[in-house]
Short mmCIF file of C-alpha atoms in Angstrom, two decimals:
data_model
loop_
_atom_site.label_atom_id
_atom_site.label_comp_id
_atom_site.label_asym_id
_atom_site.label_seq_id
_atom_site.Cartn_x
_atom_site.Cartn_y
_atom_site.Cartn_z
CA MET A 1078 0.03 0.00 -0.01
CA ALA A 1079 1.42 3.34 -0.93
CA HIS A 1080 2.39 5.73 2.01
CA ARG A 1081 2.47 9.52 1.34
CA ILE A 1082 5.23 11.43 3.02
CA ARG A 1083 5.74 15.19 3.10
CA LEU A 1084 9.31 16.54 3.33
CA GLY A 1085 10.05 19.92 4.74
CA LEU A 1086 11.88 21.83 7.60
CA LEU A 1087 11.44 21.44 11.29
CA LEU A 1088 10.99 24.52 13.53
CA PRO A 1089 14.37 25.75 14.96
CA PHE A 1090 15.64 23.26 17.48
CA ILE A 1091 14.83 23.95 21.09
CA ALA A 1092 17.93 22.92 23.12
CA SER A 1093 16.04 21.83 26.25
CA ALA A 1094 13.81 19.39 24.41
CA ALA A 1095 14.49 15.79 23.58
CA VAL A 1096 12.61 14.48 20.54
CA GLY A 1097 12.26 10.76 19.89
CA CYS A 1098 10.84 8.85 16.89
CA SER A 1099 7.92 7.68 19.03
CA ASP A 1100 7.04 11.21 20.13
CA ASP A 1101 4.64 13.45 18.08
CA PRO A 1102 6.67 16.51 16.93
CA VAL A 1103 5.37 20.04 16.95
CA PRO A 1104 3.65 20.58 13.56
CA PRO A 1105 6.03 22.79 11.49
CA PRO A 1106 5.08 25.16 8.75
CA VAL A 1107 3.86 23.35 5.55
CA ASP A 1108 6.57 22.88 2.99
CA ALA A 1109 5.82 24.22 -0.47
CA GLY A 1110 7.38 21.13 -2.00
CA ALA A 1111 5.27 18.51 -3.76
CA ASP A 1112 4.17 15.21 -2.26
CA VAL A 1113 5.87 12.04 -3.35
CA SER A 1114 4.37 8.54 -3.33
CA ASP A 1115 5.66 5.08 -2.92
CA THR A 1116 5.11 3.12 -6.03
CA GLY A 1117 5.34 -0.30 -4.56
CA ALA A 1118 1.63 -1.03 -4.44
CA ASP A 1119 0.30 -4.43 -5.29
CA SER A 1120 -0.51 -5.19 -8.93
CA GLY A 1121 -4.07 -5.77 -10.01
CA THR A 1122 -5.43 -9.23 -10.74
CA ASP A 1123 -7.95 -8.59 -13.48
CA VAL A 1124 -7.44 -11.15 -16.17
CA GLY A 1125 -10.01 -9.96 -18.76
CA THR A 1126 -12.94 -12.12 -17.95
CA ASP A 1127 -15.44 -9.54 -19.36
CA VAL A 1128 -16.61 -9.79 -22.87
CA GLY A 1129 -17.92 -6.30 -23.33
CA THR A 1130 -21.40 -4.86 -22.91
CA ASP A 1131 -24.46 -6.90 -22.61
CA GLY A 1132 -26.27 -7.48 -25.83
CA GLY A 1133 -29.70 -6.47 -24.45
CA MET A 1134 -32.23 -7.21 -21.76
CA CYS A 1135 -33.47 -10.74 -21.10
CA PRO A 1136 -36.77 -11.65 -22.94
CA SER A 1137 -39.67 -12.93 -20.89
CA VAL A 1138 -39.60 -16.76 -20.55
CA GLU A 1139 -42.30 -19.13 -19.28
CA PHE A 1140 -41.97 -22.87 -19.27
CA ILE A 1141 -44.98 -24.49 -20.85
CA ARG A 1142 -43.83 -28.09 -20.77
CA PRO A 1143 -42.78 -29.13 -18.37
CA THR A 1144 -44.12 -26.61 -15.93
CA SER A 1145 -41.91 -25.87 -12.97
CA SER A 1146 -41.90 -28.51 -10.16
CA ALA A 1147 -43.43 -31.11 -12.46
CA VAL A 1148 -42.94 -34.80 -11.84
CA LEU A 1149 -42.56 -36.77 -14.97
CA GLY A 1150 -43.07 -40.56 -15.40
CA VAL A 1151 -42.92 -43.34 -17.90
CA ALA A 1152 -45.87 -41.97 -19.84
CA ASP A 1153 -44.00 -38.73 -20.46
CA ASP A 1154 -40.93 -40.40 -21.89
CA MET A 1155 -40.70 -40.15 -25.72
CA ASP A 1156 -40.67 -44.02 -26.07
CA ASN A 1157 -42.35 -44.88 -22.76
CA ASN A 1158 -39.31 -46.87 -21.70
CA CYS A 1159 -37.18 -45.24 -18.95
CA SER A 1160 -34.66 -48.19 -18.88
CA ASN A 1161 -32.99 -46.79 -22.00
CA GLY A 1162 -33.05 -43.14 -20.57
CA PHE A 1163 -35.61 -40.38 -20.38
CA ALA A 1164 -36.23 -37.93 -23.24
CA TYR A 1165 -38.80 -35.13 -23.42
CA GLY A 1166 -39.72 -32.13 -25.56
CA VAL A 1167 -39.29 -28.86 -23.77
CA GLN A 1168 -41.48 -25.87 -24.80
CA ILE A 1169 -41.37 -22.27 -23.64
CA ALA A 1170 -43.30 -19.12 -24.30
CA THR A 1171 -41.17 -15.96 -24.94
CA ASN A 1172 -41.18 -12.49 -26.36
CA ALA A 1173 -37.64 -12.76 -27.69
CA PRO A 1174 -37.19 -11.13 -31.08
CA ILE A 1175 -37.72 -13.23 -34.17
CA GLY A 1176 -34.34 -14.53 -35.42
CA SER A 1177 -32.61 -14.29 -32.01
CA ARG A 1178 -31.16 -17.51 -30.56
CA LEU A 1179 -31.93 -19.13 -27.14
CA GLU A 1180 -30.01 -21.74 -25.33
CA LEU A 1181 -31.35 -24.44 -22.92
CA LEU A 1182 -29.19 -25.69 -20.05
CA VAL A 1183 -29.94 -28.69 -17.82
CA ASN A 1184 -28.13 -28.80 -14.55
CA GLY A 1185 -25.69 -26.20 -15.81
CA ARG A 1186 -24.81 -27.94 -19.02
CA SER A 1187 -25.87 -26.81 -22.48
CA VAL A 1188 -28.21 -29.26 -24.22
CA GLY A 1189 -29.35 -27.17 -27.22
CA ASN A 1190 -29.72 -23.91 -29.08
CA THR A 1191 -32.61 -22.78 -31.24
CA THR A 1192 -33.74 -19.83 -33.34
CA VAL A 1193 -36.84 -17.98 -32.31
CA SER A 1194 -39.48 -18.07 -34.98
CA GLY A 1195 -42.63 -17.23 -33.02
CA PRO A 1196 -44.10 -16.79 -29.53
CA THR A 1197 -43.16 -20.34 -28.53
CA VAL A 1198 -39.94 -22.25 -28.86
CA ARG A 1199 -39.36 -26.03 -28.58
CA PHE A 1200 -36.26 -28.05 -27.76
CA GLU A 1201 -36.85 -31.63 -28.92
CA GLY A 1202 -35.51 -34.79 -27.33
CA VAL A 1203 -34.07 -33.19 -24.12
CA GLN A 1204 -32.70 -35.87 -21.85
CA PHE A 1205 -33.19 -35.84 -18.06
CA ASP A 1206 -31.55 -37.94 -15.38
CA THR A 1207 -33.76 -40.75 -14.10
CA GLY A 1208 -34.89 -40.76 -10.51
CA ALA A 1209 -33.46 -37.24 -9.91
CA MET A 1210 -34.33 -33.59 -9.98
CA SER A 1211 -33.12 -31.48 -12.88
CA THR A 1212 -32.83 -27.67 -13.17
CA LEU A 1213 -33.66 -26.08 -16.57
CA GLU A 1214 -32.36 -22.62 -17.53
CA ILE A 1215 -32.96 -20.43 -20.66
CA ARG A 1216 -30.35 -17.97 -21.79
CA ARG A 1217 -29.73 -15.87 -24.80
CA SER A 1218 -27.04 -17.70 -26.81
CA GLY A 1219 -23.65 -16.38 -25.91
CA SER A 1220 -24.72 -14.86 -22.65
CA THR A 1221 -24.19 -16.04 -19.09
CA VAL A 1222 -27.41 -14.41 -17.74
CA THR A 1223 -30.27 -16.76 -16.92
CA CYS A 1224 -33.62 -15.47 -18.28
CA GLY A 1225 -35.86 -18.16 -16.94
CA THR A 1226 -35.66 -21.38 -14.76
CA ALA A 1227 -37.76 -24.42 -13.87
CA THR A 1228 -37.11 -27.60 -11.95
CA VAL A 1229 -38.49 -31.04 -12.91
CA SER A 1230 -38.24 -34.54 -11.46
CA VAL A 1231 -38.31 -37.84 -13.21
CA ASP A 1232 -39.78 -40.88 -11.34
CA CYS A 1233 -39.95 -44.04 -13.44
CA ASN A 1234 -39.31 -46.54 -10.60
CA VAL A 1235 -35.75 -47.03 -11.92
CA PRO A 1236 -32.46 -46.23 -10.02
CA ARG A 1237 -31.32 -42.67 -9.78
CA CYS A 1238 -28.38 -42.03 -12.06
CA SER A 1239 -26.89 -38.56 -12.54
CA ILE A 1240 -23.48 -37.27 -13.65
CA THR A 1241 -22.88 -34.61 -11.01
CA ALA A 1242 -19.26 -33.63 -11.91
CA PRO A 1243 -17.88 -31.90 -13.93
CA ALA A 1244 -20.65 -29.35 -13.38
CA ARG A 1245 -19.84 -27.20 -16.48
CA SER A 1246 -20.11 -27.99 -20.20
CA THR A 1247 -16.82 -26.27 -21.16
CA LEU A 1248 -13.65 -27.52 -19.46
CA ASN A 1249 -10.38 -25.63 -19.47
CA LEU A 1250 -6.85 -26.26 -18.29
CA THR A 1251 -7.72 -25.60 -14.66
CA ASP A 1252 -10.08 -28.60 -14.76
CA SER A 1253 -7.33 -30.97 -15.74
CA THR A 1254 -6.10 -33.55 -13.11
CA ALA A 1255 -3.12 -34.54 -15.21
CA GLY A 1256 0.36 -33.31 -14.57
CA ALA A 1257 1.99 -30.37 -16.49
CA GLY A 1258 2.54 -31.33 -20.10
CA MET A 1259 0.38 -34.40 -19.95
CA PRO A 1260 -2.84 -34.99 -22.00
CA PHE A 1261 -5.97 -33.35 -20.53
CA ALA A 1262 -7.77 -35.57 -17.92
CA THR A 1263 -10.47 -34.86 -15.43
CA SER A 1264 -12.56 -36.70 -12.82
CA PHE A 1265 -16.25 -37.68 -13.11
CA VAL A 1266 -18.77 -38.34 -10.26
CA VAL A 1267 -21.99 -40.10 -10.64
CA GLY A 1268 -24.70 -39.88 -8.05
CA THR A 1269 -26.94 -42.91 -7.64
CA ASP A 1270 -29.07 -44.89 -5.13
CA ILE A 1271 -28.07 -48.31 -6.10
CA GLU A 1272 -26.33 -50.49 -3.45
CA ASP A 1273 -22.81 -49.81 -2.28
CA GLY A 1274 -20.29 -52.03 -4.10
CA ARG A 1275 -22.39 -52.11 -7.33
CA GLU A 1276 -20.57 -50.82 -10.37
CA VAL A 1277 -21.63 -47.81 -12.42
CA GLU A 1278 -20.71 -47.69 -16.02
CA LEU A 1279 -19.55 -44.51 -17.74
CA SER A 1280 -19.59 -44.36 -21.55
CA ILE A 1281 -17.33 -41.68 -23.22
CA THR A 1282 -16.86 -40.81 -26.82
CA GLY A 1283 -13.72 -42.57 -28.11
CA THR A 1284 -13.66 -45.23 -25.41
CA ALA A 1285 -14.24 -48.77 -26.82
CA THR A 1286 -15.57 -50.14 -23.55
CA PRO A 1287 -17.35 -48.25 -20.67
CA LEU A 1288 -15.41 -47.30 -17.63
CA ARG A 1289 -16.49 -48.89 -14.36
CA ALA A 1290 -16.34 -47.62 -10.72
CA ALA A 1291 -17.83 -49.07 -7.56
CA VAL A 1292 -20.49 -47.15 -5.58
CA MET A 1293 -19.65 -45.91 -2.18
CA SER A 1294 -22.15 -43.82 -0.13
CA GLY A 1295 -24.25 -42.95 -3.08
CA MET A 1296 -21.38 -41.95 -5.44
CA ALA A 1297 -19.22 -43.52 -8.01
CA ARG A 1298 -15.93 -41.75 -8.73
CA PHE A 1299 -14.03 -41.99 -12.04
CA ASN A 1300 -10.60 -40.38 -11.50
CA ASN A 1301 -8.21 -39.00 -14.12
CA VAL A 1302 -10.41 -39.81 -17.19
CA ARG A 1303 -8.42 -38.83 -20.22
CA LEU A 1304 -10.27 -36.40 -22.65
CA SER A 1305 -7.79 -35.75 -25.34
CA PRO A 1306 -7.19 -34.16 -27.78
CA ASP A 1307 -9.26 -31.06 -27.17
CA GLY A 1308 -12.81 -31.23 -28.59
CA GLU A 1309 -16.30 -32.39 -27.72
CA PHE A 1310 -16.96 -35.59 -25.61
CA VAL A 1311 -20.30 -37.18 -25.06
CA THR A 1312 -20.78 -39.08 -21.77
CA ARG A 1313 -23.57 -41.16 -20.19
CA ALA A 1314 -23.80 -43.21 -17.03
CA THR A 1315 -25.73 -46.46 -16.38
CA CYS A 1316 -26.73 -47.56 -12.85
CA THR A 1317 -27.97 -51.10 -12.33
CA ASN A 1318 -29.23 -52.22 -8.98
CA ARG A 1319 -29.08 -55.68 -7.50
CA ALA A 1320 -32.69 -56.37 -8.68
CA GLY A 1321 -31.55 -55.71 -12.26
CA ASN A 1322 -33.37 -52.39 -12.65
CA VAL A 1323 -31.48 -49.93 -14.88
CA GLY A 1324 -31.34 -46.20 -14.59
CA ARG A 1325 -29.52 -43.94 -17.03
CA SER A 1326 -28.24 -40.42 -16.77
CA ALA A 1327 -28.92 -37.80 -19.41
CA GLU A 1328 -26.42 -37.73 -22.23
CA SER A 1329 -23.96 -34.96 -21.33
CA ARG A 1330 -21.66 -33.21 -23.77
CA PHE A 1331 -18.42 -31.67 -22.58
CA THR A 1332 -16.11 -29.37 -24.68
CA VAL A 1333 -12.47 -29.41 -23.75
CA ASP A 1334 -10.41 -26.34 -24.54
CA SER A 1335 -7.11 -26.54 -22.66
CA VAL A 1336 -4.99 -24.20 -24.77
CA ALA A 1337 -4.49 -20.54 -23.56
CA PRO A 1338 -5.00 -17.74 -26.07
CA THR A 1339 -2.02 -16.08 -27.64
CA LEU A 1340 -0.85 -12.83 -26.03
CA ALA A 1341 1.98 -10.67 -27.40
CA VAL A 1342 2.69 -7.40 -25.60
CA GLN A 1343 3.59 -4.74 -28.15
CA SER A 1344 4.33 -1.62 -26.00
CA PRO A 1345 5.90 -0.45 -23.93
CA VAL A 1346 9.00 -2.56 -24.10
CA ALA A 1347 11.20 -3.60 -21.18
CA ASN A 1348 13.31 -0.71 -19.75
CA ALA A 1349 11.18 1.93 -21.47
CA VAL A 1350 11.07 5.39 -20.22
CA ILE A 1351 7.76 7.29 -20.61
CA GLY A 1352 8.46 10.94 -21.16
CA LEU A 1353 6.43 13.90 -19.93
CA SER A 1354 5.70 14.71 -23.55
CA GLY A 1355 4.35 11.30 -24.24
CA ASP A 1356 0.96 11.92 -22.52
CA VAL A 1357 -1.62 10.27 -24.73
CA ASN A 1358 -4.64 11.68 -22.92
CA ALA A 1359 -4.32 15.33 -21.67
CA ALA A 1360 -7.94 15.22 -20.37
CA VAL A 1361 -6.91 12.85 -17.53
CA PRO A 1362 -4.68 14.04 -14.62
CA GLY A 1363 -1.13 12.80 -14.78
CA VAL A 1364 0.71 11.27 -17.55
CA GLN A 1365 -1.13 8.55 -19.49
CA PHE A 1366 0.48 5.95 -21.72
CA ASN A 1367 -0.78 3.08 -23.76
CA VAL A 1368 -0.24 -0.55 -22.97
CA CYS A 1369 -0.90 -2.46 -26.18
CA ALA A 1370 -1.04 -6.15 -26.92
CA ARG A 1371 -2.23 -8.66 -29.56
CA SER A 1372 -4.22 -11.75 -28.97
CA ASP A 1373 -6.30 -14.34 -30.82
CA ALA A 1374 -9.05 -14.11 -28.06
CA ALA A 1375 -11.33 -12.08 -30.42
CA GLY A 1376 -14.30 -10.45 -28.71
CA ARG A 1377 -12.76 -10.98 -25.22
CA ARG A 1378 -10.84 -8.43 -23.11
CA VAL A 1379 -7.19 -7.62 -22.59
CA CYS A 1380 -6.37 -6.01 -19.29
CA ALA A 1381 -3.38 -4.15 -17.83
CA SER A 1382 -2.25 -3.25 -14.31
CA VAL A 1383 0.74 -1.01 -13.57
CA MET A 1384 1.90 -1.19 -9.95
CA GLY A 1385 -1.42 0.05 -8.55
CA SER A 1386 -2.03 2.88 -11.10
CA THR A 1387 -5.58 3.47 -12.32
CA PRO A 1388 -6.23 2.80 -16.02
CA ALA A 1389 -8.30 5.51 -17.84
CA ASP A 1390 -10.67 2.73 -19.02
CA PRO A 1391 -12.97 2.16 -15.99
CA ALA A 1392 -12.65 -1.53 -16.33
CA GLY A 1393 -8.90 -1.43 -16.95
CA CYS A 1394 -9.47 -3.44 -20.13
CA ALA A 1395 -9.99 -3.11 -23.90
CA ASP A 1396 -11.78 -5.27 -26.37
CA VAL A 1397 -9.67 -7.74 -28.41
CA PRO A 1398 -10.12 -7.00 -32.14
CA ALA A 1399 -11.17 -9.77 -34.61
CA SER A 1400 -7.68 -9.82 -36.08
CA ALA A 1401 -4.88 -11.31 -34.02
CA THR A 1402 -2.46 -8.83 -35.72
CA THR A 1403 -4.26 -5.69 -34.53
CA ASP A 1404 -3.39 -4.03 -31.24
CA ALA A 1405 -5.77 -3.70 -28.35
CA CYS A 1406 -4.61 -0.77 -26.18
CA VAL A 1407 -5.39 0.27 -22.56
CA GLN A 1408 -4.55 3.73 -21.25
CA VAL A 1409 -2.84 3.66 -17.80
CA THR A 1410 -1.59 6.45 -15.54
CA CYS A 1411 2.12 6.91 -14.60
CA PRO A 1412 2.71 6.49 -10.88
CA ASP A 1413 4.31 9.41 -9.10
CA GLY A 1414 8.10 9.50 -9.24
CA ASN A 1415 10.47 7.76 -11.57
CA ALA A 1416 10.93 4.45 -9.76
CA PRO A 1417 10.89 1.40 -12.02
CA PHE A 1418 7.72 -0.67 -12.11
CA THR A 1419 6.31 -3.70 -13.94
CA VAL A 1420 3.39 -3.63 -16.34
CA GLU A 1421 1.27 -6.86 -16.13
CA VAL A 1422 -0.99 -7.74 -19.11
CA SER A 1423 -3.55 -10.56 -19.29
CA THR A 1424 -6.41 -11.93 -21.30
CA GLN A 1425 -8.82 -14.86 -21.09
CA ASP A 1426 -10.57 -16.91 -23.80
CA ALA A 1427 -14.17 -18.05 -23.78
CA ALA A 1428 -13.23 -21.34 -22.04
CA GLY A 1429 -11.55 -19.54 -19.26
CA ASN A 1430 -7.91 -20.15 -20.12
CA VAL A 1431 -5.68 -17.24 -19.05
CA ALA A 1432 -2.64 -15.82 -20.79
CA ARG A 1433 -0.37 -13.38 -18.99
CA GLY A 1434 2.58 -11.17 -20.02
CA SER A 1435 4.68 -8.51 -18.28
CA ILE A 1436 7.10 -5.78 -19.03
CA ALA A 1437 9.77 -5.08 -16.41
CA ASN A 1438 11.70 -1.94 -15.40
CA VAL A 1439 9.37 0.62 -17.01
CA ARG A 1440 9.94 4.24 -15.67
CA CYS A 1441 8.04 7.45 -15.99
CA GLN A 1442 9.81 10.75 -16.16
CA SER A 1443 8.82 12.92 -13.17
CA SER A 1444 10.00 15.92 -11.24
CA LEU A 1445 8.95 14.10 -8.07
CA PRO A 1446 11.24 11.65 -6.23
CA SER A 1447 9.98 8.16 -5.45
CA VAL A 1448 10.43 7.04 -1.89
CA ARG A 1449 10.11 3.65 -0.29
CA VAL A 1450 10.83 2.56 3.29
CA VAL A 1451 13.39 -0.25 3.20
CA ALA A 1452 14.59 -0.56 6.81
CA PRO A 1453 13.57 -1.52 9.39
CA ALA A 1454 10.67 -3.68 8.16
CA ALA A 1455 8.81 -3.39 11.48
CA PHE A 1456 9.42 -1.93 14.87
CA ASP A 1457 12.18 -3.86 16.73
CA ALA A 1458 13.09 -2.93 20.33
CA THR A 1459 16.56 -4.44 19.88
CA THR A 1460 17.47 -2.10 17.02
CA PRO A 1461 20.53 0.00 18.11
CA ARG A 1462 19.70 3.54 19.04
CA PRO A 1463 20.93 6.35 16.82
CA SER A 1464 23.69 8.78 17.80
CA SER A 1465 22.94 12.25 19.13
CA THR A 1466 22.71 13.57 15.60
CA SER A 1467 21.33 11.08 13.00
CA ARG A 1468 20.04 11.25 9.45
CA VAL A 1469 16.70 9.45 9.56
CA THR A 1470 13.42 9.08 7.82
CA ARG A 1471 10.13 7.39 8.81
CA THR A 1472 9.19 3.78 9.23
CA PRO A 1473 5.71 2.47 9.77
CA ARG A 1474 6.18 3.34 13.51
CA CYS A 1475 7.68 6.84 12.98
CA PRO A 1476 5.64 10.05 12.67
CA ALA A 1477 5.56 11.99 9.41
CA PHE A 1478 8.68 14.03 9.79
CA ARG A 1479 8.92 17.36 7.93
CA SER A 1480 12.77 17.17 7.72
CA THR A 1481 15.57 14.75 6.69
CA TRP A 1482 17.42 15.72 9.88
CA TRP A 1483 16.53 14.64 13.38
CA LEU A 1484 18.40 16.02 16.40
CA ALA A 1485 18.22 14.22 19.71
CA PRO A 1486 20.73 15.17 22.51
CA THR A 1487 19.45 12.34 24.65
CA ALA A 1488 19.03 8.78 23.64
CA PRO A 1489 15.66 8.25 21.91
CA ARG A 1490 13.52 5.07 22.28
CA ALA A 1491 12.69 4.41 18.62
CA PRO A 1492 14.59 2.52 15.93
CA ARG A 1493 16.76 3.97 13.24
CA CYS A 1494 14.82 4.63 10.06
CA SER A 1495 16.04 4.76 6.46
CA PHE A 1496 14.76 5.37 2.91
CA ALA A 1497 15.53 4.06 -0.51
CA THR A 1498 15.10 6.85 -3.02
CA TRP A 1499 15.25 7.27 -6.80
#
């Protein structure tokens, strides 16, 4: 956190007084010199998760079939046979504009997109988990905002069988359980009410035979399941109890994207010096300079943080252009003083993979010195006491001196203080 320190002159020394670092000095006249700031603040952590402004308000959405809280049975299944899974046609009423697209999610996973052609919209053949409750959501395609929800339960007198993890349709590198440099792998969990010790089968695209895992306390865990190379994988679980009754989960589709977007910082370069004449926005106080980068994360955001300075862009980010060879630039403000700092740049693709870059030892020209306390790091009663005349500056325990000279004819009680300056 930056500490502001004012430098000036003390009142003439009064010989009979002994002043220590832990005493509050008599306030002197205010120095006409300018303030200086420490530039060692923490860097920001924004990684460009925003994708720009929202494309519009949510349309109204009402679930017609099924209605919310409905309980569906064998007669509602498309082929009236729950042992091979449960499928159902979902219908909603909406005032969404003709030609717009809506997306249906079940338990947080996308199951279909359709184009609006009238006041009602249908999603055919939507699969639900047997013996379990499912949550339905409607969103505008490409948005993360939910416009309507409903819950539905399926009761066909067959075992409960539901893939509960992963919870998202799109998986990125952070979801991988494999080691660095290894092909992408993740873990699956199936919830069921079949007997402990019974095996659950998990079918996955590209796997010749289903994977098997034993049930324990209502869950079957499949660890380190390889999903490689990146792409779409279709999974389905089958749960068979001791009586031979079969329950099947909904068919779930997972898209794996484990590759971070490209990110090439164009400016400034390492060891750059930002001149006073290089201000790119005179309407903003201080000196502004552009941080520019290129990325293939089109439509996403590239963000910059500069040792705690505040970018002119309220979000600290700029849109990534459609072309990976076009710069995206963010205006940032020079910190006070001319101490070196690091520029950090980041972006994130639609899957959530983050790319980062940095530029070290950037300086801004300034008539103000930069000051940072370097010793002692904290108050220490064992620190040797200064001599009767010592050159000191403040620590976190010292008052804000208005002079670089401190006179103490008697031994003070506070530690020696020192500055690093540029």
